[in-house]
CSV table of C-alpha atoms and ligand atoms in Angstrom, one decimal:
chain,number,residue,atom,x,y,z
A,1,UNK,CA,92.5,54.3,105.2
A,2,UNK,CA,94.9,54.2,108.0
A,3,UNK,CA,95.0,50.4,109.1
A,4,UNK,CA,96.3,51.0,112.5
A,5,UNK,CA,93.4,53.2,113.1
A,6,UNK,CA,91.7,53.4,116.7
A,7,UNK,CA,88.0,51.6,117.3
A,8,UNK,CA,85.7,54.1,117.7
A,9,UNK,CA,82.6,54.1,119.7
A,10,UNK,CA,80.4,55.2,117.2
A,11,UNK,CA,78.1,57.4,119.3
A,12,UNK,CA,81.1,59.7,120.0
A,13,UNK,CA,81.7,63.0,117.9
A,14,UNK,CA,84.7,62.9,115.6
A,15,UNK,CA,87.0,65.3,117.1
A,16,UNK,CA,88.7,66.7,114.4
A,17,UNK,CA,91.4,69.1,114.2
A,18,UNK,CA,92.1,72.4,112.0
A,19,UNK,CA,95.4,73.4,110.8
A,20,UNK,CA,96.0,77.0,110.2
A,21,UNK,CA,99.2,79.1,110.1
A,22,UNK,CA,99.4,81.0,107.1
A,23,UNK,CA,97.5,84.0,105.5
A,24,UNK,CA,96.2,81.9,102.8
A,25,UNK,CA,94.5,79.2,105.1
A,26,UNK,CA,92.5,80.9,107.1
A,27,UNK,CA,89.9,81.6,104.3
A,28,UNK,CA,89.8,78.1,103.6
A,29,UNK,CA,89.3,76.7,106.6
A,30,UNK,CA,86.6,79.6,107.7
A,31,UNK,CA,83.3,78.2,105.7
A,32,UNK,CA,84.6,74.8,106.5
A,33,UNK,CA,84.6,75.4,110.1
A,34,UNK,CA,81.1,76.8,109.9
A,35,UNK,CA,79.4,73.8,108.1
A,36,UNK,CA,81.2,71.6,110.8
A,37,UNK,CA,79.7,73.3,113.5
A,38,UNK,CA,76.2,72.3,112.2
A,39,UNK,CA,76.5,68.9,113.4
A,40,UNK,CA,77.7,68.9,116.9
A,41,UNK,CA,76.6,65.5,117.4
A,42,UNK,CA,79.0,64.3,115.0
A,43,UNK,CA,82.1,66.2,115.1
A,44,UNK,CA,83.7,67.8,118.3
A,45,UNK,CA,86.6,70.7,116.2
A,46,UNK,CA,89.6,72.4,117.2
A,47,UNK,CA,91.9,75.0,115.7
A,48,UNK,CA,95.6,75.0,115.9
A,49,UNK,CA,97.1,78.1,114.6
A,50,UNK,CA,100.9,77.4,114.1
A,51,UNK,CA,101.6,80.8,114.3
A,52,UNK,CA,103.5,80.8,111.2
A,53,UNK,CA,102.5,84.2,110.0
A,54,UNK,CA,101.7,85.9,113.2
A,55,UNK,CA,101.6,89.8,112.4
A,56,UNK,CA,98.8,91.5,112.7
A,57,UNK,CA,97.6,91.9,109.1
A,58,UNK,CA,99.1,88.3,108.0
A,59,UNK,CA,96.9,87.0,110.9
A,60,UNK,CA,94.7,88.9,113.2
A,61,UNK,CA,92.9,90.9,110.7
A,62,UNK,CA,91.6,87.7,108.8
A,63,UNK,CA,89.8,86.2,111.8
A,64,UNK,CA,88.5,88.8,112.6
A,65,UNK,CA,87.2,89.6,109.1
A,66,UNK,CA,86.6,86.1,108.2
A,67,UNK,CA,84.6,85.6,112.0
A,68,UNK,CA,86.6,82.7,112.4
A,69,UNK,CA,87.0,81.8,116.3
A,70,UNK,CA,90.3,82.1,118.2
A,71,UNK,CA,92.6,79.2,118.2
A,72,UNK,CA,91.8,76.6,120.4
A,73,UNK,CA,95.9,76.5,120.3
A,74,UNK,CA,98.7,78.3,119.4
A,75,UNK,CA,102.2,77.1,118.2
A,76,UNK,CA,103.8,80.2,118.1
A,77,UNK,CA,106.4,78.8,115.8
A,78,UNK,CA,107.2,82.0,113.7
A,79,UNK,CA,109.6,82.6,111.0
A,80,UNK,CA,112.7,80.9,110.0
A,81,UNK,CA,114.5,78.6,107.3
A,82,UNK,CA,112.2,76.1,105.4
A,83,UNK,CA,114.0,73.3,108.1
A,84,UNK,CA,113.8,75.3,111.1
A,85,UNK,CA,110.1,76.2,110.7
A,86,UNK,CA,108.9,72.9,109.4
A,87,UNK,CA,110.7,71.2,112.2
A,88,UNK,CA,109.2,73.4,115.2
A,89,UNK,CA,105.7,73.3,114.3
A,90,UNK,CA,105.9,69.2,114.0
A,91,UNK,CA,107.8,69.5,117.4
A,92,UNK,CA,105.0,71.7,119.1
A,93,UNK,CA,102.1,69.8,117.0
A,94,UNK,CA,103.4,66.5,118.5
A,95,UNK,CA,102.9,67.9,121.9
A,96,UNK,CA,99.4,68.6,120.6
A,97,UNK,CA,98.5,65.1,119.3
A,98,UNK,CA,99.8,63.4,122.1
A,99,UNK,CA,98.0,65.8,124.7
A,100,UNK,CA,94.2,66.2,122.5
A,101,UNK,CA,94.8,62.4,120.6
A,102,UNK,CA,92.1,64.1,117.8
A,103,UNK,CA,90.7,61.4,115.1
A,104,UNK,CA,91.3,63.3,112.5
A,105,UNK,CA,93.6,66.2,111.1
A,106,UNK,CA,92.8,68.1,108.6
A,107,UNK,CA,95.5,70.2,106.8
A,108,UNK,CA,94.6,73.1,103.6
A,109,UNK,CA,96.6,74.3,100.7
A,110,UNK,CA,100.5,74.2,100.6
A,111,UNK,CA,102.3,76.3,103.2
A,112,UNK,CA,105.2,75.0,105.9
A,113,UNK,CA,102.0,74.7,108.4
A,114,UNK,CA,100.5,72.1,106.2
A,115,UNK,CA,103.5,69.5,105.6
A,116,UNK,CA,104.4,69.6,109.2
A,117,UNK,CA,100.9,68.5,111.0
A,118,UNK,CA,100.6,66.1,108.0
A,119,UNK,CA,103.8,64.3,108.5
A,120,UNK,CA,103.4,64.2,112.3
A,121,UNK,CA,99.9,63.4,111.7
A,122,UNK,CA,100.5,60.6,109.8
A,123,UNK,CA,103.1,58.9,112.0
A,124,UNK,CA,100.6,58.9,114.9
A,125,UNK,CA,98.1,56.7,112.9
A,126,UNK,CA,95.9,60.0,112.2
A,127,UNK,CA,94.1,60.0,109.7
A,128,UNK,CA,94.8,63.1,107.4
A,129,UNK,CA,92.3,65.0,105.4
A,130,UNK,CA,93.8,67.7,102.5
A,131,UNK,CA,91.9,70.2,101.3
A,132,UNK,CA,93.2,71.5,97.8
A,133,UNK,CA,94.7,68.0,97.2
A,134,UNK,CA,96.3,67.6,93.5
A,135,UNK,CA,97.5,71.3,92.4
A,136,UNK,CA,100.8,70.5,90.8
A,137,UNK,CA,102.9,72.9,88.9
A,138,UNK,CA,105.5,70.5,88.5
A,139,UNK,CA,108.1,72.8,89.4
A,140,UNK,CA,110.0,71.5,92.4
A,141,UNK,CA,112.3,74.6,93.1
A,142,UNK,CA,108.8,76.2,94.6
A,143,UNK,CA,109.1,75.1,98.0
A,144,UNK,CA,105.0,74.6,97.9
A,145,UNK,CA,105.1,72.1,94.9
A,146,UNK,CA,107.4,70.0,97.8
A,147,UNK,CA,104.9,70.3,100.0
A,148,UNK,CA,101.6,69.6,98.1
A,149,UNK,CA,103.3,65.9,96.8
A,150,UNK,CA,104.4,64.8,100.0
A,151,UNK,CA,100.7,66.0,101.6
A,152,UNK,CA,99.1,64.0,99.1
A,153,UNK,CA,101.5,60.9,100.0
A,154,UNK,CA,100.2,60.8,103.7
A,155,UNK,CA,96.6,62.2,103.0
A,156,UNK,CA,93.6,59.9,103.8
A,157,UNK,CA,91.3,62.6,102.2
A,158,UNK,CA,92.1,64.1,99.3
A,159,UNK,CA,89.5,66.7,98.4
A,160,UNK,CA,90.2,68.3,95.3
A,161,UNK,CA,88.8,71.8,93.7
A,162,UNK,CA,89.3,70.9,90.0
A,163,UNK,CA,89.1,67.3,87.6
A,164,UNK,CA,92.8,68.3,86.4
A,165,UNK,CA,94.0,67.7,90.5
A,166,UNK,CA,92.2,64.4,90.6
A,167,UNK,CA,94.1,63.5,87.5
A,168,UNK,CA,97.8,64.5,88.9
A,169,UNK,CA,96.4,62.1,91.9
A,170,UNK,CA,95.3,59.1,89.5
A,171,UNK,CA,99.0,59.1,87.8
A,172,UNK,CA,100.9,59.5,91.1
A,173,UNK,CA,99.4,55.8,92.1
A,174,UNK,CA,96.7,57.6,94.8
A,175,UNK,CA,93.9,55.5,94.8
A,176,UNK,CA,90.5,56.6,93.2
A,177,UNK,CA,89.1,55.9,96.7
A,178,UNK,CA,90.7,58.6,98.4
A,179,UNK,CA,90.0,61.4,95.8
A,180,UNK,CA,86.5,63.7,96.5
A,181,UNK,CA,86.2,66.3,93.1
A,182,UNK,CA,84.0,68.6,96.3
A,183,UNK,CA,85.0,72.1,94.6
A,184,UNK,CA,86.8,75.3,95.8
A,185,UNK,CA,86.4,76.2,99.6
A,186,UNK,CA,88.5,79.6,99.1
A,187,UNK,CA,85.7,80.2,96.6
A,188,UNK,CA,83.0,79.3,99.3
A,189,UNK,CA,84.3,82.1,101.9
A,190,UNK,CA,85.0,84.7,98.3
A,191,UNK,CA,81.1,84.2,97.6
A,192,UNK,CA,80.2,84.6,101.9
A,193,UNK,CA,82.0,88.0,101.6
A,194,UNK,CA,81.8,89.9,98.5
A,195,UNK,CA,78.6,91.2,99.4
A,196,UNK,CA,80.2,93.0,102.8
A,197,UNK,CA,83.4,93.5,101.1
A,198,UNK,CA,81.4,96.6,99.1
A,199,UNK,CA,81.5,98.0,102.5
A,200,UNK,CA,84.9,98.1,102.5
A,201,UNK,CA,86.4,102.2,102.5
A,202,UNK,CA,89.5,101.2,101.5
A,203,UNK,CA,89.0,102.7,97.9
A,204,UNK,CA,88.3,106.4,99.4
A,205,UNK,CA,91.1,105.8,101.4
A,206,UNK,CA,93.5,105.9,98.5
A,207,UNK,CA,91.4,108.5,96.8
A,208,UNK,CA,90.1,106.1,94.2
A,209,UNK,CA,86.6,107.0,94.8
A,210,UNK,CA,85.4,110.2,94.5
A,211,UNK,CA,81.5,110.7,94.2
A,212,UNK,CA,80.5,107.5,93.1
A,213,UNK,CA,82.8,107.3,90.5
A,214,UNK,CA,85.9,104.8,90.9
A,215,UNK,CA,89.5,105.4,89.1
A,216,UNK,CA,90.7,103.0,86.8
A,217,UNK,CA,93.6,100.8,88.9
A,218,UNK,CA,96.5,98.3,88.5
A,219,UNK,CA,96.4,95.5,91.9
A,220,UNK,CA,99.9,94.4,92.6
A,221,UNK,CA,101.1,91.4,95.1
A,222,UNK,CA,104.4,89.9,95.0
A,223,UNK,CA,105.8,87.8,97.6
A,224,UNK,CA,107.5,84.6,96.0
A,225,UNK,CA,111.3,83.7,96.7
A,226,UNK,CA,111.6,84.0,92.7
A,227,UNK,CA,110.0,87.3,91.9
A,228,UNK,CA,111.7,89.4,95.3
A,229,UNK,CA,114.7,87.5,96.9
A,230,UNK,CA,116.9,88.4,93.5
A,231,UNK,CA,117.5,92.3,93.3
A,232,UNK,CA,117.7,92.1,89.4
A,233,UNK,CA,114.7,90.1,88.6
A,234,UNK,CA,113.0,91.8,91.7
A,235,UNK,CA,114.1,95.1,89.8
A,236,UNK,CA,112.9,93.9,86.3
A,237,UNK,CA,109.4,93.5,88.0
A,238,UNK,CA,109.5,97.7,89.6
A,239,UNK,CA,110.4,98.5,85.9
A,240,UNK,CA,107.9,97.8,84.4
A,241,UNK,CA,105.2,98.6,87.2
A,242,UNK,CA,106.6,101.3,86.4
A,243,UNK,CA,106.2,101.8,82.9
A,244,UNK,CA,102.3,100.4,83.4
A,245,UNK,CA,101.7,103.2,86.3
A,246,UNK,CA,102.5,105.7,83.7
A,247,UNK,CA,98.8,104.4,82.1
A,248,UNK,CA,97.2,103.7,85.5
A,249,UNK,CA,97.6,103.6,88.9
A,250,UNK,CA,99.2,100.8,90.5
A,251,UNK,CA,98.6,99.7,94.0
A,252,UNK,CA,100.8,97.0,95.5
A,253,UNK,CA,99.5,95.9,99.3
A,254,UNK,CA,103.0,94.5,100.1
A,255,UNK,CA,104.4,91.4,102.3
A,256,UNK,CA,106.3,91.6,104.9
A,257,UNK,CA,108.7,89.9,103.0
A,258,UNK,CA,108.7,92.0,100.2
A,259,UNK,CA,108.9,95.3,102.5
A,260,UNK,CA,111.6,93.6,103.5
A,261,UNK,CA,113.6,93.1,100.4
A,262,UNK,CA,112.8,96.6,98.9
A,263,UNK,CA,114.2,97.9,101.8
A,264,UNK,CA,117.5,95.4,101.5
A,265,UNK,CA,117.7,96.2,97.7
A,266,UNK,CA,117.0,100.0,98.1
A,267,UNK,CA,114.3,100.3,95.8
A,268,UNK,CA,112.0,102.2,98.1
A,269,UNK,CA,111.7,105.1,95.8
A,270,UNK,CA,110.7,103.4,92.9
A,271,UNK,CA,107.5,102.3,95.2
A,272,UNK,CA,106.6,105.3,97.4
A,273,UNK,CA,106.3,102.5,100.4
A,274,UNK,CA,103.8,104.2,102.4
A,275,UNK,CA,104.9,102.9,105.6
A,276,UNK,CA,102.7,104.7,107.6
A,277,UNK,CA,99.5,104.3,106.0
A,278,UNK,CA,97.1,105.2,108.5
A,279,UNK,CA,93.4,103.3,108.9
A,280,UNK,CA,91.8,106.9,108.3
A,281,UNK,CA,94.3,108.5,106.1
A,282,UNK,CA,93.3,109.8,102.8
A,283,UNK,CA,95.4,109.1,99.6
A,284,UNK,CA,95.5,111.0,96.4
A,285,UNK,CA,96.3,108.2,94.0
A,286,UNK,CA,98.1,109.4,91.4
A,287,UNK,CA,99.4,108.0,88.1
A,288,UNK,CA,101.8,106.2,89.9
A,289,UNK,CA,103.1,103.0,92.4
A,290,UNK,CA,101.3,103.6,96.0
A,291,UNK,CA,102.8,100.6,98.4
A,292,UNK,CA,101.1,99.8,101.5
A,293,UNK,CA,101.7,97.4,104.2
A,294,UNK,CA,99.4,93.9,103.5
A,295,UNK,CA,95.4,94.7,103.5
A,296,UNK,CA,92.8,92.6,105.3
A,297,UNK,CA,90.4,89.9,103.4
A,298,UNK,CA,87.6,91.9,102.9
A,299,UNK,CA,89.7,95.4,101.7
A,300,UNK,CA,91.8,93.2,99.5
A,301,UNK,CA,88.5,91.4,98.1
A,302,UNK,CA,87.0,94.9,97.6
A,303,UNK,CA,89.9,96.4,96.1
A,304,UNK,CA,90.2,93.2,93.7
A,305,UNK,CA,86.6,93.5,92.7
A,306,UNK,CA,87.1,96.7,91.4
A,307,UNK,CA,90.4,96.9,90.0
A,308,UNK,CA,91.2,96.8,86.2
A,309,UNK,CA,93.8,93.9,86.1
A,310,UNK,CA,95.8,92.2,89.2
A,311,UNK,CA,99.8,91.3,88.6
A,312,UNK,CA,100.6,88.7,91.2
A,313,UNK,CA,102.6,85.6,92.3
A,314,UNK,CA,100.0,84.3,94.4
A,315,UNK,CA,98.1,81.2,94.0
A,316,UNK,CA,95.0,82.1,95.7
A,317,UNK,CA,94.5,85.2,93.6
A,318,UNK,CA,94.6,83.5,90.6
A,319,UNK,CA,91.5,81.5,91.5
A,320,UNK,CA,89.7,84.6,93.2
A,321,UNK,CA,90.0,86.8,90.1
A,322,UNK,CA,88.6,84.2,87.9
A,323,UNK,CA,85.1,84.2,89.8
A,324,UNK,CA,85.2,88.1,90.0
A,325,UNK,CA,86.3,88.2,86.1
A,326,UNK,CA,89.2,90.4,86.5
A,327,UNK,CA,91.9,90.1,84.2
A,328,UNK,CA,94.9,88.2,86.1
A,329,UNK,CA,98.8,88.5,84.7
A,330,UNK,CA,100.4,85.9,86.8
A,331,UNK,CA,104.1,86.9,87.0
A,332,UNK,CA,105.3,83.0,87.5
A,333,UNK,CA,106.5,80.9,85.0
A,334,UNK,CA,104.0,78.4,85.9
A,335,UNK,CA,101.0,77.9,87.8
A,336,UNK,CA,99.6,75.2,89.7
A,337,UNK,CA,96.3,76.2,88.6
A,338,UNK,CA,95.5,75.9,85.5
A,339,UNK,CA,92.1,75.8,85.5
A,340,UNK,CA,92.4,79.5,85.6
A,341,UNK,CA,93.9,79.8,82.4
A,342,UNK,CA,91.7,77.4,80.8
A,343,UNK,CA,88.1,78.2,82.1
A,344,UNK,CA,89.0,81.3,83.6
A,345,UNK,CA,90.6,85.1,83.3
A,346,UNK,CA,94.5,84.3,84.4
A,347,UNK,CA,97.8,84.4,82.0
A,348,UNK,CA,101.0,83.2,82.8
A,349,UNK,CA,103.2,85.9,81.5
A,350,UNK,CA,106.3,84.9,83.9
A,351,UNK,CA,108.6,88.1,85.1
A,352,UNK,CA,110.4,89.3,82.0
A,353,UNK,CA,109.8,93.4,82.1
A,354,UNK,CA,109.1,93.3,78.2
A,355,UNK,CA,107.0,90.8,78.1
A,356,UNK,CA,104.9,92.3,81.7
A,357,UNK,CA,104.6,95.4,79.9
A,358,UNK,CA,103.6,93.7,76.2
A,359,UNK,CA,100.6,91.6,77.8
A,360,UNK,CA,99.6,94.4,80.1
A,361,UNK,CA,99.2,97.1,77.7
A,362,UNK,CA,97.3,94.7,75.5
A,363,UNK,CA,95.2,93.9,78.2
A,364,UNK,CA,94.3,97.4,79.2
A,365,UNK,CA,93.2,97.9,75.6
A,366,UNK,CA,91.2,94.9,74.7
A,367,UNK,CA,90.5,93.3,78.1
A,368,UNK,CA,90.0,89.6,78.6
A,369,UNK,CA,86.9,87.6,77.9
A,370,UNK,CA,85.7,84.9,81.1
A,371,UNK,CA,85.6,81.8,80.1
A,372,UNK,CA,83.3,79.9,82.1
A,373,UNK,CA,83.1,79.3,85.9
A,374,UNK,CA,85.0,76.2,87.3
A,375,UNK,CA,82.5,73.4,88.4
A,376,UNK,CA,81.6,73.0,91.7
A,377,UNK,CA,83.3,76.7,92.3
A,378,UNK,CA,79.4,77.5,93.8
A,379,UNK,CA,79.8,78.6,97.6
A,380,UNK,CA,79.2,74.5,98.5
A,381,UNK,CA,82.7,73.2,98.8
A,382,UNK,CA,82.3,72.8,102.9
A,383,UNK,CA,78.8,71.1,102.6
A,384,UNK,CA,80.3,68.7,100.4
A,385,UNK,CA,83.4,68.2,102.3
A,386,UNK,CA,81.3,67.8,105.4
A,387,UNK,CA,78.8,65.6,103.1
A,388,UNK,CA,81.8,63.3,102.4
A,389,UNK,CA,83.3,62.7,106.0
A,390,UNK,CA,79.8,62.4,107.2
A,391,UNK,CA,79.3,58.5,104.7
A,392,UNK,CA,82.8,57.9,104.1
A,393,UNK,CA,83.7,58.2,107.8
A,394,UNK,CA,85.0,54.1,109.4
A,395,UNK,CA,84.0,54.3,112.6
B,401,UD1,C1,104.1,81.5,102.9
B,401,UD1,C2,103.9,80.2,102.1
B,401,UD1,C3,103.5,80.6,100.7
B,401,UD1,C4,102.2,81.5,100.7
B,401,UD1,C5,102.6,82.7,101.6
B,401,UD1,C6,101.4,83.7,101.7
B,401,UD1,C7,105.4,78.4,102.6
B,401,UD1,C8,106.6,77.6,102.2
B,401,UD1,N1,105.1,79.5,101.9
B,401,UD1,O1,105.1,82.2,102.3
B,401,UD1,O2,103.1,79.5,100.0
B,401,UD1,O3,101.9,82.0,99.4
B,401,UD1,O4,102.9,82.2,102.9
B,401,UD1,O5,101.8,84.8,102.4
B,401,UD1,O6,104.8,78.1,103.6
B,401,UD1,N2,106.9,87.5,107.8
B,401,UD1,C9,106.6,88.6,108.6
B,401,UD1,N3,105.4,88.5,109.3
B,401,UD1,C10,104.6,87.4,109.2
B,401,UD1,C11,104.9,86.4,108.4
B,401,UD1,C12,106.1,86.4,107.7
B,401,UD1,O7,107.3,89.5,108.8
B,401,UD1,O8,103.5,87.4,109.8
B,401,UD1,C13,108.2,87.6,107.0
B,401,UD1,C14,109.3,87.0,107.8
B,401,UD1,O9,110.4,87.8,107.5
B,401,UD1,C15,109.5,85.7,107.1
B,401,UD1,C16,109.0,85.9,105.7
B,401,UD1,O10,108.0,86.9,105.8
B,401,UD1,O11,110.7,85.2,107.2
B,401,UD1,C17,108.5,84.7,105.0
B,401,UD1,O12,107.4,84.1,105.8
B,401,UD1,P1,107.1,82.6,105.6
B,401,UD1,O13,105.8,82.2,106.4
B,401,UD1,O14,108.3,81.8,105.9
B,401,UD1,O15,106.8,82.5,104.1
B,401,UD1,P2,105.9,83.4,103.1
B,401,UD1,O16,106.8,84.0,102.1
B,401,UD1,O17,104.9,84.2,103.9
């Protein structure tokens, strides 16, 4: 632990400090948040939103399905290079430290949001708590691979959802001490919301129900620098959606940043962008690509649930589809999670049309067989992360 750390007067809650800012954090931190408030004796919390992703659906949406409370604070930092944005929310999370002085920060996942309150954490004699320490794909062009080491570096906590992080830890020098196997908190607030998530009407809304009986569907996301900021590859990708629409469906809830490049590259007809898709507006899916702006957590979960196989670049998903035992064709060369492919339903298939189309069409044939479910992947991450600051906590 931090040796410069303050005294504390022991009858005196903890006041600790959430760090969101990006669409995949607020799911994480939303069952965490919840256990905490069950011992308001012991911790005081506050969440700082760095405003990273601030539209509505990369933002709004998700505390609002997630019943996560406003921000306490919020940075307002928005968009910009990898320097720019790391450097204005440390800036505005200085002000924050200095002004609230919390004990303890605690920082999920991998995004901009996360390095920046670590690092300025950490110089202030914070302690630092990381939830999802020890993911490595050992790939350091992905800006998140950066970001996970050097979080790990200046973490106090490092609370871990699978034995393979704790491992990556042990043989970067972290000491055993600082490692807590608790499980997967993403999967905590998955399990809190599937059951509402069937309420969802998204799948009438692109025609994919129809009296009880649901179409057969393709799930698209694509977002990384790799897969869209490179018109050929990006291209390569559309191809063979393509190809696999001719067989099913595909829908493809797009980033911002994706919208973005489609536009840029002028691919917009390969995708039928539905720019204007409407809350109450009713689709006819056909055998084709139907792009919509980004879903909410709880249409995304139901449309995931239901779908025949997901293509993706995200991390999260890869995890998510492996409790729900959807087949998941991770179009990455790597993954940072692979526990998925191991105990779960993911393949790394990498971007290559040929080889998109090869494992898809073999999947929509035969399928894929769930392995197991990762330990401790039960709903009880946050108790045990709770658990763990409760006895472990110096005073
Ligand atoms: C970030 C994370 C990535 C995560 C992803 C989930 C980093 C380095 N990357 O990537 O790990 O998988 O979030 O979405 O932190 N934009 C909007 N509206 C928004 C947010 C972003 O239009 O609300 C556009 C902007 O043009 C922006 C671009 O998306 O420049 C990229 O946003 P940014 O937060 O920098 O990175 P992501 O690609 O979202």
């Amino acid at each position: 632990m931090n040796s410069q750390k303050k005294l504390y007067n022991s009858n005196r809650p903890i006041k600790v400090t959430h760090i969101v800012g990006a669409r995949p954090n607020f799911m994480k931190v939303a069952p965490l948040m919840r256990e905490v408030s069950r011992y308001p004796q012991k911790f005081d919390q506050l969440l700082v939103h760095t405003g990273q992703h601030y539209d509505e659906e990369m933002s709004k949406s998700f505390f609002n399905d997630l019943k996560l409370t406003e921000p306490d604070i919020y940075l307002g930092v928005g968009s910009g290079t990898h320097a720019e944005q790391t450097g204005k929310i440390m800036i505005e999370f200085e002000r924050v430290c200095f002004q609230e002085k919390p004990d303890l920060v605690i920082v999920v996942g991998d995004v901009n949001s996360t390095i920046a309150c670590a690092l300025v954490a950490a110089k202030h004699c914070i302690p630092v708590a990381h939830i999802e320490a020890g993911l490595r794909s050992f790939d350091r062009t992905m800006p998140e691979e950066i970001n996970r080491v050097i979080t790990d570096r200046l973490s106090d906590y490092l609370f871990t959802t699978c034995e393979d992080a704790n491992q990556n830890l042990i043989e970067e020098g972290i000491s055993e001490n600082k490692i807590f196997f608790v499980g997967n908190a993403m999967i905590d607030s998955l399990l809190n919301h599937i059951k509402i998530a069937k309420n969802s009407i998204i799948l009438e809304k692109l025609g994919l129900r129809k009296n009880n009986n649901i179409k057969k569907y393709g799930l698209v996301t694509l977002h990384r620098p790799s897969n869209v900021d490179n018109q050929k590859i990006f291209k390569g990708i559309l191809d063979a959606l393509k190809e696999i629409a001719k067989e099913i469906p595909i829908i493809f809830p797009a980033h911002p940043r994706t919208i973005k490049q489609i536009k840029n590259f002028k691919l917009i007809e390969m995708v039928n962008y539905e720019e204007n898709f409407l809350p109450n507006e009713l689709k006819n899916t056909d055998q084709n690509i139907v792009t919509i702006p980004p879903l909410g957590y709880l249409d995304f979960l139901c449309l995931m649930t239901n779908a025949k196989m997901v293509l993706t670049d995200s991390g999260g998903i890869q995890e998510e589809t492996t409790i729900l035992g959807i087949p998941c064709l991770t179009l990455r060369n790597n993954t940072e999670r692979p526990i998925t492919v191991k105990e779960g339903t993911n393949i790394v298939v990498g971007n290559d049309p040929e080889k998109i189309m090869e494992i898809a069409f073999s999947v929509l044939k035969n399928g894929i067989s769930r392995k197991r479910i990762p330990k401790y992947w039960d709903g009880k991450a946050a108790e045990r992360i709770v658990k763990v600051l409760l006895t472990k906590w110096k005073y």
